[in-house]
Amino acid sequence: MEYVDYYKILGLAKDSSDEDVKKAFRKLARKYHPDLNPNDKGAHKKFQELNEANEVLSDPEKRKKYDKYGKDWQHAEEFEKARQSQGRRQYSTGGNPYAGAGGQGDEDFSDFFSSMFGRSEGRRGGGQAKFRGQDYNAELHLTLQDAYATHQKTMAVNGKNIRITIPAGVEDGQVIKLKGHGGEGINGGPNGDLYITFVIAPHPTLKRLGNDLHTTVDIDLYTAVLGGEIMLETLSGKIKLKVNAETQNGTKIRLKGKGFPVYKSDGEFGDLYVTYSIKIPVNLTEKQKELFRELSES
Amino acid sequence: MQTDELILTEAFCNYYKIDYSFIADLQRVGLIEITSVERATYIPESELQKLEQLVRLHYDLDINLEGIDAIAHLLEKVKHLQNEVIGLKNRLKLYEDF
């Protein structure tokens, strides 16, 4: 566990006044507050560190303990135990002066903080600023087929199962916010939010561009020349495609409304673009070659 | 038809321990919308998330109304740009995959 220099985090000298601590925290909180830095994990982490530093340095008792033990904090508990055994017991519970009822979870604070101060104490009404809880970020991996239809999924976030509805048409990298499903608020502040980023795996044959889908289909030379029908696998099932006679290689056709559903627009779909790739026959027999020669001379 | 729940402004102010004048100021500069029914004023549920954010900016970070107004516009821009980046990244990925 690493020693955390709370003075350094707030950019302060050890002899800074309470007013300096307050000012420094306010200034940096304005810079890194999650509300001002949406989807910025780095800023969220920095804000968490600031909160922790402020929690300690703005509280005279905690600051005293931090200043007293500093880098030797690992020995602080042993020292306290020795003092207690000498009949100078100060605390009623386990030697941890800050393990108050109704405290916050440890997840908003570093291991260093928890080791030194135990759980953060609840200070509702103590005149301290309220802060909303930490925002959580999670990734949800989907296939293109999953993203094609609205469905429900259960995911575990911080030990809690959350059932969410995934609307058809979500994009790769799209982020949705679940209000109040993040970390618990600090000093009675509201809970943070949960941000879920959708990660959509590439499909082997279909490429998505906005709401449109693109695919390349191989057709044999004879179907391309004479015309015919082919079966095409789409996300909504198999469809029969009519290939016109004398179809050229690279011909692109558009199937209106057979693309991807438009996000939060019920019944609206993009288009499916099919590009024909004509395959030239190989391993021809002598007879077939002769027929091609005849054809070329005709 | 979509229904919008209304929250009594007074209840909101009591819950967050804030002054009603702050909500009125936000409405005056066009940052939130308030609905009046008879004599009481209400906050539409759709405005709640935004309002909570504005309350935090003012009371947690000591940002004044003019600052909040500027930040709200910049955050809108950030959101728009982030969405544009996602769309462009996805388009780029499509060409990289080919």
Short mmCIF file of C-alpha atoms in Angstrom, two decimals:
data_model
loop_
_atom_site.label_atom_id
_atom_site.label_comp_id
_atom_site.label_asym_id
_atom_site.label_seq_id
_atom_site.Cartn_x
_atom_site.Cartn_y
_atom_site.Cartn_z
CA MET A 1 0.00 0.00 0.00
CA GLU A 2 1.44 3.33 -1.02
CA TYR A 3 1.71 6.38 1.21
CA VAL A 4 -0.58 9.11 -0.09
CA ASP A 5 0.59 12.69 0.31
CA TYR A 6 -2.65 14.62 0.82
CA TYR A 7 -0.81 17.95 0.96
CA LYS A 8 0.72 17.28 -2.44
CA ILE A 9 -2.67 16.32 -3.89
CA LEU A 10 -4.09 19.69 -2.84
CA GLY A 11 -0.85 21.51 -3.73
CA LEU A 12 -0.34 22.73 -0.17
CA ALA A 13 2.49 23.10 2.32
CA LYS A 14 2.28 21.24 5.63
CA ASP A 15 1.71 24.44 7.57
CA SER A 16 -1.25 25.56 5.45
CA SER A 17 -4.21 26.97 7.31
CA ASP A 18 -7.71 25.46 7.32
CA GLU A 19 -8.75 28.29 5.03
CA ASP A 20 -5.95 27.37 2.56
CA VAL A 21 -7.17 23.76 2.55
CA LYS A 22 -10.71 24.89 1.84
CA LYS A 23 -9.62 27.23 -0.94
CA ALA A 24 -7.32 24.68 -2.58
CA PHE A 25 -10.03 22.03 -2.50
CA ARG A 26 -12.65 24.35 -3.99
CA LYS A 27 -10.29 25.40 -6.76
CA LEU A 28 -9.30 21.87 -7.75
CA ALA A 29 -12.83 20.50 -7.30
CA ARG A 30 -14.00 23.03 -9.90
CA LYS A 31 -11.42 21.67 -12.28
CA TYR A 32 -12.06 17.96 -11.76
CA HIS A 33 -15.70 17.73 -10.63
CA PRO A 34 -17.47 14.84 -12.48
CA ASP A 35 -20.27 17.20 -13.56
CA LEU A 36 -17.73 19.30 -15.43
CA ASN A 37 -15.86 16.35 -16.93
CA PRO A 38 -18.44 13.97 -18.40
CA ASN A 39 -17.06 10.55 -19.37
CA ASP A 40 -13.55 11.50 -18.23
CA LYS A 41 -12.27 8.63 -16.08
CA GLY A 42 -9.01 10.44 -15.31
CA ALA A 43 -10.83 13.48 -13.91
CA HIS A 44 -13.16 11.25 -11.86
CA LYS A 45 -10.17 9.51 -10.29
CA LYS A 46 -8.48 12.82 -9.56
CA PHE A 47 -11.68 14.14 -7.96
CA GLN A 48 -11.84 11.05 -5.76
CA GLU A 49 -8.27 11.75 -4.58
CA LEU A 50 -9.16 15.39 -3.88
CA ASN A 51 -12.19 14.32 -1.87
CA GLU A 52 -10.08 11.96 0.17
CA ALA A 53 -7.40 14.61 0.80
CA ASN A 54 -10.07 17.12 1.80
CA GLU A 55 -11.78 14.58 4.06
CA VAL A 56 -8.57 14.26 6.05
CA LEU A 57 -7.08 17.75 5.94
CA SER A 58 -10.32 19.65 6.58
CA ASP A 59 -10.99 17.65 9.75
CA PRO A 60 -8.69 18.81 12.59
CA GLU A 61 -8.66 15.40 14.30
CA LYS A 62 -7.88 13.45 11.15
CA ARG A 63 -5.30 15.99 10.06
CA LYS A 64 -3.59 15.72 13.44
CA LYS A 65 -3.38 11.96 13.17
CA TYR A 66 -2.19 12.14 9.58
CA ASP A 67 0.47 14.74 10.47
CA LYS A 68 1.56 12.75 13.50
CA TYR A 69 2.08 9.42 11.82
CA GLY A 70 2.61 10.49 8.21
CA LYS A 71 4.75 7.94 6.41
CA ASP A 72 4.88 5.77 9.53
CA TRP A 73 1.14 5.26 9.45
CA GLN A 74 1.63 1.48 9.18
CA HIS A 75 2.89 1.48 12.75
CA ALA A 76 0.17 3.79 13.99
CA GLU A 77 -2.20 1.01 14.96
CA GLU A 78 0.44 -0.84 16.98
CA PHE A 79 1.28 2.38 18.74
CA GLU A 80 -2.37 3.02 19.54
CA LYS A 81 -2.79 -0.53 20.89
CA ALA A 82 0.21 -0.07 23.16
CA ARG A 83 -1.30 3.15 24.48
CA GLN A 84 -4.63 1.46 25.09
CA SER A 85 -3.03 -1.41 27.03
CA GLN A 86 -1.47 1.17 29.31
CA GLY A 87 -4.92 2.09 30.51
CA ARG A 88 -5.35 5.17 28.40
CA ARG A 89 -8.07 3.76 26.25
CA GLN A 90 -9.63 6.48 24.18
CA TYR A 91 -11.94 4.68 21.84
CA SER A 92 -14.78 2.38 22.57
CA THR A 93 -14.54 0.30 19.42
CA GLY A 94 -11.50 -1.47 18.09
CA GLY A 95 -9.19 1.49 18.29
CA ASN A 96 -10.70 3.11 15.26
CA PRO A 97 -11.92 6.57 16.13
CA TYR A 98 -13.60 7.15 12.78
CA ALA A 99 -15.61 3.98 12.39
CA GLY A 100 -18.93 5.73 12.80
CA ALA A 101 -22.38 4.35 12.18
CA GLY A 102 -23.89 5.16 8.84
CA GLY A 103 -20.49 5.71 7.27
CA GLN A 104 -19.78 5.48 3.58
CA GLY A 105 -18.42 2.44 1.84
CA ASP A 106 -14.66 2.20 1.55
CA GLU A 107 -14.72 2.11 -2.23
CA ASP A 108 -14.57 5.91 -2.51
CA PHE A 109 -11.32 6.01 -0.59
CA SER A 110 -7.87 4.55 -1.12
CA ASP A 111 -6.50 1.58 0.82
CA PHE A 112 -4.21 4.05 2.53
CA PHE A 113 -7.18 6.04 3.82
CA SER A 114 -9.02 2.91 5.01
CA SER A 115 -5.95 1.63 6.81
CA MET A 116 -5.39 4.88 8.61
CA PHE A 117 -8.91 6.04 9.30
CA GLY A 118 -11.11 2.99 8.82
CA ARG A 119 -14.41 3.60 7.12
CA SER A 120 -15.25 7.18 6.36
CA GLU A 121 -17.59 8.49 8.99
CA GLY A 122 -20.96 9.86 8.09
CA ARG A 123 -20.99 13.57 8.69
CA ARG A 124 -24.51 14.47 7.72
CA GLY A 125 -25.33 17.84 9.20
CA GLY A 126 -21.76 18.37 10.28
CA GLY A 127 -21.39 21.46 8.16
CA GLN A 128 -19.33 19.65 5.50
CA ALA A 129 -20.06 19.93 1.80
CA LYS A 130 -22.23 17.21 0.33
CA PHE A 131 -20.89 15.44 -2.72
CA ARG A 132 -22.52 13.02 -5.01
CA GLY A 133 -21.11 9.53 -5.05
CA GLN A 134 -18.56 8.28 -7.50
CA ASP A 135 -19.76 7.52 -11.00
CA TYR A 136 -19.15 3.96 -12.09
CA ASN A 137 -18.22 2.94 -15.60
CA ALA A 138 -18.99 -0.47 -17.04
CA GLU A 139 -18.73 -2.09 -20.44
CA LEU A 140 -21.41 -4.29 -21.93
CA HIS A 141 -20.29 -6.49 -24.79
CA LEU A 142 -22.89 -7.26 -27.44
CA THR A 143 -22.99 -8.90 -30.83
CA LEU A 144 -24.48 -7.05 -33.78
CA GLN A 145 -27.41 -9.48 -33.56
CA ASP A 146 -27.91 -8.51 -29.87
CA ALA A 147 -28.00 -4.81 -30.77
CA TYR A 148 -30.53 -5.49 -33.53
CA ALA A 149 -33.50 -6.08 -31.20
CA THR A 150 -34.63 -4.46 -27.95
CA HIS A 151 -33.93 -6.87 -25.12
CA GLN A 152 -33.20 -7.04 -21.42
CA LYS A 153 -29.93 -8.02 -19.86
CA THR A 154 -28.85 -8.51 -16.27
CA MET A 155 -25.41 -7.31 -15.34
CA ALA A 156 -23.49 -7.38 -12.08
CA VAL A 157 -22.03 -4.05 -10.98
CA ASN A 158 -20.21 -3.90 -7.64
CA GLY A 159 -21.93 -7.05 -6.42
CA LYS A 160 -25.43 -5.84 -7.35
CA ASN A 161 -27.43 -7.30 -10.19
CA ILE A 162 -28.96 -4.64 -12.42
CA ARG A 163 -31.49 -5.48 -15.08
CA ILE A 164 -31.37 -3.06 -17.98
CA THR A 165 -33.28 -2.73 -21.21
CA ILE A 166 -31.06 -2.38 -24.24
CA PRO A 167 -32.93 -0.54 -26.98
CA ALA A 168 -32.53 -1.79 -30.53
CA GLY A 169 -30.05 0.23 -32.59
CA VAL A 170 -27.46 1.08 -29.92
CA GLU A 171 -24.10 2.03 -31.41
CA ASP A 172 -20.65 0.69 -30.65
CA GLY A 173 -19.12 3.03 -28.06
CA GLN A 174 -22.47 4.56 -27.12
CA VAL A 175 -22.81 5.36 -23.45
CA ILE A 176 -26.03 5.26 -21.46
CA LYS A 177 -26.45 6.59 -17.96
CA LEU A 178 -28.33 4.82 -15.17
CA LYS A 179 -29.02 7.49 -12.63
CA GLY A 180 -28.28 6.68 -8.99
CA HIS A 181 -26.67 3.30 -9.68
CA GLY A 182 -23.14 4.56 -8.97
CA GLY A 183 -21.31 4.92 -5.67
CA GLU A 184 -23.03 6.17 -2.54
CA GLY A 185 -23.10 9.92 -1.98
CA ILE A 186 -20.62 11.53 0.39
CA ASN A 187 -21.89 13.32 3.49
CA GLY A 188 -25.48 12.59 2.51
CA GLY A 189 -25.07 13.67 -1.10
CA PRO A 190 -26.89 11.85 -3.89
CA ASN A 191 -25.60 8.58 -5.32
CA GLY A 192 -23.38 8.66 -8.38
CA ASP A 193 -24.49 7.36 -11.75
CA LEU A 194 -23.61 4.23 -13.65
CA TYR A 195 -22.32 4.76 -17.19
CA ILE A 196 -22.58 1.74 -19.44
CA THR A 197 -20.54 1.70 -22.64
CA PHE A 198 -21.76 -0.69 -25.32
CA VAL A 199 -19.03 -2.60 -27.10
CA ILE A 200 -20.38 -4.25 -30.22
CA ALA A 201 -18.27 -7.01 -31.71
CA PRO A 202 -17.78 -6.93 -35.49
CA HIS A 203 -20.05 -9.22 -37.49
CA PRO A 204 -18.32 -11.70 -39.83
CA THR A 205 -20.26 -10.65 -42.93
CA LEU A 206 -22.18 -7.47 -42.13
CA LYS A 207 -20.63 -4.05 -41.66
CA ARG A 208 -22.65 -1.33 -39.99
CA LEU A 209 -22.43 2.29 -41.05
CA GLY A 210 -24.88 4.35 -39.04
CA ASN A 211 -28.22 2.65 -39.55
CA ASP A 212 -27.21 1.01 -42.82
CA LEU A 213 -25.71 -2.41 -43.21
CA HIS A 214 -23.23 -3.39 -45.92
CA THR A 215 -22.38 -6.87 -47.12
CA THR A 216 -20.62 -8.52 -50.04
CA VAL A 217 -22.12 -11.61 -51.61
CA ASP A 218 -20.32 -14.03 -53.92
CA ILE A 219 -22.28 -15.11 -57.00
CA ASP A 220 -21.15 -17.53 -59.65
CA LEU A 221 -20.46 -16.42 -63.19
CA TYR A 222 -23.45 -18.24 -64.65
CA THR A 223 -25.94 -16.55 -62.28
CA ALA A 224 -24.29 -13.19 -63.03
CA VAL A 225 -24.59 -13.71 -66.78
CA LEU A 226 -27.96 -15.44 -66.98
CA GLY A 227 -29.64 -14.09 -63.84
CA GLY A 228 -31.17 -16.13 -61.06
CA GLU A 229 -31.93 -16.19 -57.36
CA ILE A 230 -29.73 -16.38 -54.29
CA MET A 231 -30.49 -16.71 -50.57
CA LEU A 232 -29.06 -14.06 -48.29
CA GLU A 233 -28.68 -14.36 -44.51
CA THR A 234 -29.66 -11.11 -42.76
CA LEU A 235 -30.12 -10.21 -39.09
CA SER A 236 -33.88 -10.63 -39.48
CA GLY A 237 -33.62 -14.01 -41.22
CA LYS A 238 -33.05 -15.37 -44.70
CA ILE A 239 -34.24 -13.43 -47.73
CA LYS A 240 -34.44 -14.38 -51.39
CA LEU A 241 -32.65 -12.03 -53.81
CA LYS A 242 -33.28 -11.84 -57.51
CA VAL A 243 -30.07 -11.37 -59.51
CA ASN A 244 -30.59 -9.65 -62.82
CA ALA A 245 -29.07 -11.13 -65.97
CA GLU A 246 -25.77 -9.52 -67.05
CA THR A 247 -24.94 -8.34 -63.56
CA GLN A 248 -21.50 -6.72 -63.43
CA ASN A 249 -18.87 -7.44 -60.77
CA GLY A 250 -19.10 -4.92 -57.92
CA THR A 251 -22.75 -4.07 -58.60
CA LYS A 252 -24.30 -2.65 -55.46
CA ILE A 253 -28.01 -2.95 -54.70
CA ARG A 254 -29.98 -1.35 -51.91
CA LEU A 255 -32.63 -3.22 -49.92
CA LYS A 256 -34.71 -0.51 -48.37
CA GLY A 257 -35.64 -1.01 -44.71
CA LYS A 258 -33.53 -4.16 -44.35
CA GLY A 259 -30.74 -2.42 -42.44
CA PHE A 260 -30.30 -1.69 -38.74
CA PRO A 261 -33.11 -0.38 -36.53
CA VAL A 262 -32.94 3.35 -35.85
CA TYR A 263 -32.18 3.96 -32.16
CA LYS A 264 -35.34 4.79 -30.17
CA SER A 265 -37.44 5.11 -33.35
CA ASP A 266 -39.82 2.20 -33.33
CA GLY A 267 -40.35 0.56 -36.71
CA GLU A 268 -37.69 2.63 -38.51
CA PHE A 269 -34.82 0.82 -40.17
CA GLY A 270 -31.82 1.75 -42.27
CA ASP A 271 -31.04 0.05 -45.58
CA LEU A 272 -29.04 -3.02 -46.49
CA TYR A 273 -26.49 -2.59 -49.28
CA VAL A 274 -25.43 -5.76 -51.06
CA THR A 275 -22.36 -5.76 -53.31
CA TYR A 276 -22.03 -8.64 -55.76
CA SER A 277 -18.63 -10.25 -56.15
CA ILE A 278 -18.59 -12.51 -59.20
CA LYS A 279 -16.52 -15.64 -58.85
CA ILE A 280 -14.85 -16.93 -61.98
CA PRO A 281 -15.05 -20.74 -62.26
CA VAL A 282 -11.81 -22.67 -61.77
CA ASN A 283 -10.65 -26.20 -62.65
CA LEU A 284 -12.57 -26.19 -65.92
CA THR A 285 -12.80 -29.39 -67.92
CA GLU A 286 -11.60 -29.45 -71.53
CA LYS A 287 -15.21 -29.46 -72.68
CA GLN A 288 -16.04 -26.38 -70.59
CA LYS A 289 -12.97 -24.57 -71.91
CA GLU A 290 -14.05 -25.42 -75.46
CA LEU A 291 -17.49 -23.99 -74.79
CA PHE A 292 -15.97 -20.77 -73.45
CA ARG A 293 -13.77 -20.53 -76.57
CA GLU A 294 -16.85 -20.95 -78.74
CA LEU A 295 -18.57 -18.31 -76.71
CA SER A 296 -15.68 -15.88 -77.09
CA GLU A 297 -15.64 -16.33 -80.85
CA SER A 298 -19.39 -15.99 -81.26
CA MET B 1 -48.48 9.57 -25.32
CA GLN B 2 -45.55 10.29 -22.99
CA THR B 3 -46.50 11.56 -19.55
CA ASP B 4 -44.27 13.86 -17.53
CA GLU B 5 -44.35 13.67 -13.73
CA LEU B 6 -44.27 17.00 -11.93
CA ILE B 7 -42.34 17.65 -8.73
CA LEU B 8 -43.42 20.42 -6.42
CA THR B 9 -40.68 23.08 -6.45
CA GLU B 10 -41.08 23.63 -2.73
CA ALA B 11 -40.50 19.92 -2.05
CA PHE B 12 -37.36 19.99 -4.20
CA CYS B 13 -36.03 23.07 -2.35
CA ASN B 14 -36.73 21.46 1.02
CA TYR B 15 -35.03 18.23 0.04
CA TYR B 16 -31.85 19.94 -1.18
CA LYS B 17 -32.05 22.71 1.43
CA ILE B 18 -31.81 25.42 -1.19
CA ASP B 19 -33.54 28.73 -1.68
CA TYR B 20 -36.41 29.03 -4.12
CA SER B 21 -34.82 32.18 -5.59
CA PHE B 22 -32.07 30.01 -7.10
CA ILE B 23 -34.63 27.96 -9.03
CA ALA B 24 -36.37 31.15 -10.11
CA ASP B 25 -33.04 32.58 -11.33
CA LEU B 26 -32.32 29.44 -13.33
CA GLN B 27 -35.71 29.74 -14.96
CA ARG B 28 -35.16 33.43 -15.65
CA VAL B 29 -31.97 32.79 -17.61
CA GLY B 30 -33.64 29.92 -19.45
CA LEU B 31 -31.63 27.06 -17.95
CA ILE B 32 -34.65 25.13 -16.70
CA GLU B 33 -38.36 25.11 -17.30
CA ILE B 34 -40.89 25.32 -14.51
CA THR B 35 -44.57 24.54 -14.87
CA SER B 36 -47.19 26.51 -12.98
CA VAL B 37 -50.46 24.87 -12.00
CA GLU B 38 -52.83 27.25 -10.28
CA ARG B 39 -50.63 28.92 -7.66
CA ALA B 40 -48.00 26.25 -7.22
CA THR B 41 -44.88 25.79 -9.36
CA TYR B 42 -43.61 22.40 -10.43
CA ILE B 43 -40.44 20.96 -11.94
CA PRO B 44 -41.04 18.46 -14.76
CA GLU B 45 -39.32 15.13 -14.07
CA SER B 46 -37.45 15.49 -17.35
CA GLU B 47 -35.71 18.59 -15.94
CA LEU B 48 -34.72 16.96 -12.65
CA GLN B 49 -31.36 15.52 -13.65
CA LYS B 50 -30.23 18.81 -15.19
CA LEU B 51 -31.48 20.79 -12.21
CA GLU B 52 -29.61 18.55 -9.75
CA GLN B 53 -26.44 19.13 -11.72
CA LEU B 54 -26.95 22.91 -11.65
CA VAL B 55 -27.60 22.79 -7.90
CA ARG B 56 -24.32 20.92 -7.39
CA LEU B 57 -22.40 23.43 -9.50
CA HIS B 58 -23.76 26.31 -7.46
CA TYR B 59 -23.76 24.91 -3.94
CA ASP B 60 -20.81 22.50 -4.05
CA LEU B 61 -18.51 24.52 -6.26
CA ASP B 62 -19.64 28.08 -5.54
CA ILE B 63 -20.21 28.90 -9.20
CA ASN B 64 -22.46 31.88 -9.79
CA LEU B 65 -25.39 32.03 -12.18
CA GLU B 66 -23.40 33.53 -15.07
CA GLY B 67 -20.76 30.82 -14.66
CA ILE B 68 -23.41 28.09 -14.59
CA ASP B 69 -24.97 29.50 -17.76
CA ALA B 70 -21.60 29.41 -19.56
CA ILE B 71 -20.81 25.90 -18.24
CA ALA B 72 -24.22 24.56 -19.29
CA HIS B 73 -23.59 25.72 -22.87
CA LEU B 74 -20.09 24.27 -22.91
CA LEU B 75 -21.31 20.94 -21.50
CA GLU B 76 -23.89 20.77 -24.30
CA LYS B 77 -21.07 21.31 -26.78
CA VAL B 78 -18.91 18.64 -25.09
CA LYS B 79 -21.81 16.16 -25.28
CA HIS B 80 -22.36 16.94 -28.95
CA LEU B 81 -18.63 16.58 -29.73
CA GLN B 82 -18.37 13.31 -27.78
CA ASN B 83 -21.25 11.87 -29.82
CA GLU B 84 -19.61 13.08 -33.01
CA VAL B 85 -16.31 11.44 -32.02
CA ILE B 86 -18.11 8.13 -31.38
CA GLY B 87 -19.78 8.31 -34.79
CA LEU B 88 -16.51 9.20 -36.55
CA LYS B 89 -14.57 6.46 -34.72
CA ASN B 90 -17.16 3.93 -35.84
CA ARG B 91 -16.93 5.13 -39.44
CA LEU B 92 -13.13 5.01 -39.31
CA LYS B 93 -13.24 1.47 -37.91
CA LEU B 94 -15.41 0.42 -40.84
CA TYR B 95 -12.76 1.53 -43.35
CA GLU B 96 -9.92 0.06 -41.26
CA ASP B 97 -11.69 -3.30 -41.19
CA PHE B 98 -12.07 -3.45 -44.98
#
